[in-house]
Amino acid sequence: MSQKINGVKGMNDLLPGELGGDMAPVEVWQHVERTTRELFARFGYGEIRTPMVEDTALFVRSVGEETDIVGKEMYTFEDKGGRSLSLRPEGTAPAVRAFIEHSVANQEPLTRWYYIGPMFRYERMKTGRYRQFFQIGAEAIGSREAAQDVELMDMVVQLLEALGLKEVSLNLNSLGDDACRPAYHQKLVEYLTAHREELCGDCQRRLETNPMRVLDCKNEKCQAVVQAAPNILQFLCEPCKAHFDEVKRKLDALGVKYVVNPKIVRGLDYYTRTTFEFIAAHPALGTASTVGGGGRYDKLLKGLGGPDLPAVGFGLGLDRLTLLLKESGQKFSTPPDVFIAVADEGSGDAAFALASKLRREGLKVEFDTRGGSLKSQMKRADKTKARYTLVLGQAERESGKGQLKRMADGQQFPVALSEIVQTVRSAPPA
């Protein structure tokens, strides 16, 4: 007997219906994706699709060599041509690379894109955090105005509302820029150095390489230390402070609620000024309560060899959103309109042809290609939760008429086989 081969740890199968176990069924994913595409189109964002594999240097230069993502989590390999390639760990850098490579700046002054797809990080897994995970992201390139930051946040808020996810709060911060961040950086290092022995091992390393990441550590000891750390908002220069005030003013004007949280720093080196996170208060996510976040990255394009253009973007964890929706009790799969059962052996081809015809006309039709007894077919109809069943036998074929049975209450409707579509669509609900 051949040995069974299982999927790669941390990379999940998405199955339909109730087959998915701990993962949300694929119908939930499809619902989120459809809702995202419809909503983002209303905001004027077009979809892009970039490769899942990029030159490793793209992420080293954008995300930051000293970040956990690049230092410990990327799936990096050498291809047969000796090139160092990596599975993408996030979506912003590939989008920016595509923007630069295709000279998009020469074609339009303001570019707004979104993407939906898998990302990869080798990290410790927990609820809603996997090694292949899926992101919804959006990038707006070409505007340095606070209105652009707020438009993106408003887009996420409207998406969460459209999905019926209410217990998610917007946390907002500013990281300043090159004019004001160095002074804060110095004070933060001085404070953390004085408390070095109270920090976890990872944060002791971050203190040397990326001290602002200590603010984001989930370790309880580290959280206790950073409670009294210097507040970056007190170090903002006048332009950065004015930008942050304008972001808050415009959020207020839209009626978008938010919490100012100076500990929101994000995990990537390219952020400047506005940063934000959407945090869910739901036990389904355990400690992985952040469902997404983003911020402004005005220097990234120039740093990757592109034009000196401002930009802002975000990423949402699709895995986490679907887990929240799975727990919400909402229904996402639609049952078949009609289940066609075969009453006798001679009616199989006619029933098969009728199913095909009804599908062409827009109905969702179930037909058991295995055949079997009428009793077994009706059990299958019950399992599929079909709205109606139609039993097709010799009498129905010869008369061109049959009986539609509404499964919810057993009521039957006489119907001409040529008028099944109209009857199903016009029949009153149970």
mmCIF file of N, CA and C in Angstrom, residues 7 82 85 187 217 310 393 418:
data_model
loop_
_atom_site.group_PDB
_atom_site.id
_atom_site.type_symbol
_atom_site.label_atom_id
_atom_site.label_comp_id
_atom_site.label_asym_id
_atom_site.label_seq_id
_atom_site.Cartn_x
_atom_site.Cartn_y
_atom_site.Cartn_z
ATOM 1 N N GLY A 7 -0.707 17.356 3.064
ATOM 2 C CA GLY A 7 -0.361 18.713 2.674
ATOM 3 C C GLY A 7 0.744 19.273 3.553
ATOM 4 N N GLY A 82 20.749 29.995 -10.525
ATOM 5 C CA GLY A 82 21.577 30.569 -9.470
ATOM 6 C C GLY A 82 21.031 31.861 -8.893
ATOM 7 N N LEU A 85 15.554 33.631 -5.078
ATOM 8 C CA LEU A 85 14.144 33.979 -5.195
ATOM 9 C C LEU A 85 13.428 33.723 -3.875
ATOM 10 N N LYS A 187 15.622 58.494 22.037
ATOM 11 C CA LYS A 187 15.001 58.415 23.360
ATOM 12 C C LYS A 187 14.462 57.016 23.642
ATOM 13 N N CYS A 217 5.616 44.048 20.421
ATOM 14 C CA CYS A 217 5.772 42.684 20.939
ATOM 15 C C CYS A 217 4.568 42.310 21.792
ATOM 16 N N PRO A 310 4.835 59.702 -3.358
ATOM 17 C CA PRO A 310 4.253 59.246 -2.091
ATOM 18 C C PRO A 310 3.277 58.103 -2.326
ATOM 19 N N GLY A 393 -40.051 10.467 -14.973
ATOM 20 C CA GLY A 393 -40.240 9.087 -15.425
ATOM 21 C C GLY A 393 -40.905 9.073 -16.786
ATOM 22 N N SER A 418 -41.339 22.479 -19.860
ATOM 23 C CA SER A 418 -40.788 23.623 -20.595
ATOM 24 C C SER A 418 -40.876 24.920 -19.798
#
